[in-house]
Amino acid sequence: MKTMLLTLIAVFFCIGGAFAQSNQGILEKIDNIRAPGKTFTFNLKVTVHTPEKEQVTEFFVRTKDSKKSLVFYKSPASEKGKIMLMVDDNMWIYMPGNRRPIRISPQQQILGRVSNSDVARVVFNLDYSVDSVKNGRIDNKDAVNISLKARTAGAAYSSIDVWAERETYKLIKADFFALSGRLLKTTHYRGYETILDAERPTILEVRDSMKKDEYTVMQYSNMKVEETPETYFQSTYMERLSPR
């Protein structure tokens, strides 16, 4: 009887482990739609729309091994020369004229409802694990609905509710939540284009859950598979780097 019980427990854990691995695999397929690999570069234009004005900021981003990112501010002129560095869930910002970089939080909002992490990070699987997967429909499409939970202390959000097309794993939308469970924002993934042999979203429309008359558009372009020297991804090296 004891042997049978131990066998059943072992089977249970094997099935549970395989299930979790399968779910995480779905998340990785979704991430592979957004990122062409672990090491690449891209341009990013962020436009904050409010009833009063539009605020535009442009960046050039280098990523390496998925978990390392360098973000160079290109415009406006008042911001040019700033550099953000993200390694795992640690972040720094270097501002011209300062002697050394300053520690910052991935959760900090940089523009509208866009956080530092949103600019520096493209994939979900580094900071979040899959809590559940359900099938459903959204925008008249068969979809998978994936609930994500933060797996690192530096994750920008407590949880994320993701919708993606069931057959292609192309992202449709995602809801981002605070630790309290409050909805912070909803992002819609649009402007799919064939880039580096796959259809990838080039436009992310971010809607604030509280400020209904404000929204932010993140526009990606010039995505390339391009190496960056390992030495660049050190906080002590940031003042030697120059914007592209």
XYZ file of C-alpha atoms in Angstrom:
244
model
C 0.000 0.000 0.000
C 2.819 2.375 0.952
C 4.668 1.584 -2.280
C 1.527 2.295 -4.317
C 1.024 5.615 -2.513
C 4.594 6.683 -3.187
C 4.186 5.707 -6.849
C 1.001 7.802 -7.162
C 2.723 10.796 -5.558
C 5.653 10.466 -7.984
C 3.287 10.280 -10.952
C 1.389 13.326 -9.682
C 4.553 15.398 -9.455
C 5.724 14.239 -12.903
C 2.406 15.199 -14.466
C 2.391 18.533 -12.624
C 5.954 19.266 -13.718
C 5.195 18.394 -17.334
C 2.059 20.563 -17.234
C 3.998 23.547 -15.871
C 6.740 23.025 -18.454
C 4.143 22.860 -21.234
C 2.506 26.097 -20.060
C 5.848 27.872 -19.828
C 6.553 26.632 -23.357
C 3.416 28.425 -24.572
C 4.687 31.649 -23.005
C 8.059 31.218 -24.712
C 6.310 30.793 -28.076
C 4.481 34.066 -27.463
C 7.756 35.762 -26.522
C 9.393 34.442 -29.695
C 6.827 36.404 -31.706
C 7.959 39.661 -30.115
C 11.697 38.964 -29.950
C 13.710 37.668 -32.946
C 16.259 36.073 -30.617
C 18.112 36.660 -27.387
C 20.503 39.269 -28.794
C 19.240 42.051 -31.048
C 18.741 45.818 -31.440
C 15.794 48.054 -32.279
C 14.519 51.628 -32.350
C 11.593 52.596 -30.137
C 9.381 55.673 -30.392
C 7.064 56.362 -27.450
C 4.279 58.899 -27.885
C 2.146 59.950 -24.921
C -1.221 61.340 -26.029
C -3.106 63.626 -23.640
C -5.948 66.092 -24.321
C -3.457 68.942 -24.032
C -0.455 67.690 -26.027
C 1.647 64.869 -27.445
C 4.993 64.011 -25.887
C 7.444 62.050 -28.061
C 10.583 60.277 -26.830
C 12.826 58.091 -29.002
C 15.234 55.359 -27.923
C 17.779 52.976 -29.384
C 17.889 49.647 -27.510
C 20.495 46.886 -27.400
C 19.636 43.530 -25.807
C 21.918 40.593 -25.018
C 21.017 37.107 -23.792
C 17.440 38.400 -23.264
C 18.188 39.542 -19.711
C 20.548 42.447 -20.481
C 19.478 45.719 -22.110
C 20.985 49.115 -22.882
C 18.556 51.938 -23.650
C 19.962 55.070 -25.314
C 17.807 58.224 -25.322
C 17.820 59.756 -28.836
C 15.270 62.555 -28.454
C 14.100 65.063 -27.336
C 17.318 67.048 -27.168
C 16.850 67.623 -23.428
C 16.997 63.852 -22.836
C 19.671 62.887 -25.375
C 22.743 61.316 -23.805
C 20.888 59.500 -21.042
C 21.443 55.740 -20.895
C 19.529 53.060 -18.995
C 21.027 49.665 -18.204
C 19.047 46.604 -17.134
C 20.727 43.350 -16.043
C 18.359 40.689 -14.696
C 16.032 42.836 -12.554
C 18.629 45.490 -11.658
C 18.506 48.903 -13.345
C 20.650 52.015 -13.534
C 20.432 55.318 -15.383
C 23.406 57.421 -16.450
C 22.911 61.141 -17.072
C 25.592 63.257 -18.771
C 27.497 65.301 -16.249
C 27.042 62.838 -13.407
C 30.057 60.992 -12.077
C 28.303 57.651 -11.829
C 25.038 55.919 -12.738
C 22.067 56.021 -10.368
C 20.088 52.967 -9.287
C 16.486 53.050 -10.473
C 13.466 50.756 -10.240
C 12.108 48.695 -13.148
C 8.610 49.560 -11.871
C 9.108 53.320 -12.176
C 6.960 54.968 -14.842
C 9.024 56.657 -17.494
C 6.319 57.928 -19.881
C 2.560 57.750 -19.392
C 1.805 54.209 -18.182
C 5.065 52.881 -19.671
C 7.611 51.701 -17.091
C 11.397 51.506 -17.288
C 11.065 47.745 -17.673
C 8.564 48.109 -20.547
C 11.190 49.995 -22.547
C 14.149 47.779 -21.661
C 12.459 44.355 -21.730
C 10.652 42.726 -24.661
C 9.813 39.248 -23.312
C 7.653 38.101 -20.374
C 9.249 34.767 -19.388
C 12.249 36.240 -17.547
C 10.132 38.043 -14.949
C 6.881 36.043 -14.951
C 5.763 32.426 -14.656
C 2.537 30.909 -15.988
C -0.196 30.566 -13.359
C -2.938 29.222 -15.654
C -3.864 28.745 -19.314
C -7.401 28.803 -20.699
C -8.913 28.677 -24.170
C -11.357 31.375 -25.232
C -12.264 33.927 -27.872
C -11.378 37.590 -28.206
C -11.883 39.985 -31.113
C -13.668 37.136 -32.951
C -10.526 34.983 -32.777
C -9.762 31.657 -31.073
C -7.268 32.529 -28.377
C -5.339 31.372 -25.337
C -5.703 33.361 -22.139
C -2.583 33.108 -19.975
C -2.360 34.388 -16.401
C 1.165 35.349 -15.372
C 2.547 35.895 -11.877
C 5.714 37.814 -11.016
C 8.652 35.489 -10.402
C 11.254 38.152 -9.485
C 11.289 41.000 -6.979
C 12.115 43.430 -9.775
C 9.128 42.548 -11.960
C 7.298 45.719 -12.949
C 3.838 44.200 -12.344
C 2.381 41.757 -9.836
C 0.470 39.866 -12.514
C -0.389 40.053 -16.213
C -3.373 38.607 -18.071
C -2.297 37.843 -21.665
C -4.397 36.998 -24.743
C -2.798 35.515 -27.869
C -4.080 33.833 -31.035
C -4.373 30.086 -30.407
C -2.796 28.917 -33.668
C -0.068 31.530 -34.166
C 0.629 32.743 -30.589
C 0.486 36.334 -31.868
C -0.264 38.683 -28.990
C -3.636 40.426 -29.031
C -3.755 42.221 -25.699
C -2.499 42.152 -22.117
C -3.845 43.527 -18.822
C -1.263 44.596 -16.222
C -2.048 44.537 -12.485
C -0.576 46.061 -9.322
C 0.157 44.107 -6.134
C -3.243 45.209 -4.807
C -4.909 43.508 -7.762
C -5.886 46.848 -9.329
C -5.785 47.019 -13.127
C -3.096 49.527 -14.112
C -3.260 49.425 -17.891
C -4.250 47.452 -20.971
C -1.925 47.036 -23.953
C -3.139 46.143 -27.462
C -0.587 44.601 -29.867
C -1.004 45.807 -33.456
C 0.810 46.695 -36.659
C 2.038 43.180 -37.373
C 4.797 43.121 -40.011
C 7.115 40.420 -41.331
C 10.416 41.133 -39.590
C 13.310 38.662 -39.553
C 11.181 35.794 -40.926
C 8.206 36.188 -38.585
C 5.180 38.426 -38.133
C 5.842 40.674 -35.172
C 3.842 43.531 -33.589
C 5.346 46.948 -34.284
C 2.738 49.044 -32.452
C 1.700 48.704 -28.819
C -1.197 50.895 -27.710
C -1.201 51.349 -23.949
C -4.421 52.484 -22.268
C -4.400 53.806 -18.697
C -7.146 52.187 -16.598
C -7.829 55.439 -14.724
C -7.139 58.224 -17.239
C -9.509 57.261 -20.022
C -8.626 60.273 -22.182
C -4.884 59.474 -22.210
C -2.995 56.715 -24.008
C 0.553 55.864 -25.056
C 1.811 54.346 -28.315
C 5.050 52.362 -28.439
C 6.319 51.972 -32.017
C 9.145 49.529 -32.827
C 11.316 49.741 -35.943
C 14.668 48.746 -37.451
C 14.849 45.469 -35.527
C 18.125 43.654 -36.233
C 20.005 40.632 -34.942
C 23.191 42.372 -33.881
C 25.828 41.559 -31.273
C 26.838 43.956 -28.505
C 30.101 43.568 -26.557
C 29.650 42.044 -23.106
C 31.644 44.877 -21.506
C 28.914 47.363 -22.436
C 26.524 45.818 -19.921
C 28.278 47.061 -16.795
C 27.191 50.057 -14.737
C 30.830 51.145 -14.404
C 31.147 51.297 -18.209
C 28.096 53.438 -18.940
C 29.818 56.829 -19.007
C 32.096 55.570 -21.821
C 29.187 54.708 -24.082
C 27.842 57.165 -26.606
C 24.382 57.182 -28.230
C 24.113 55.661 -31.667
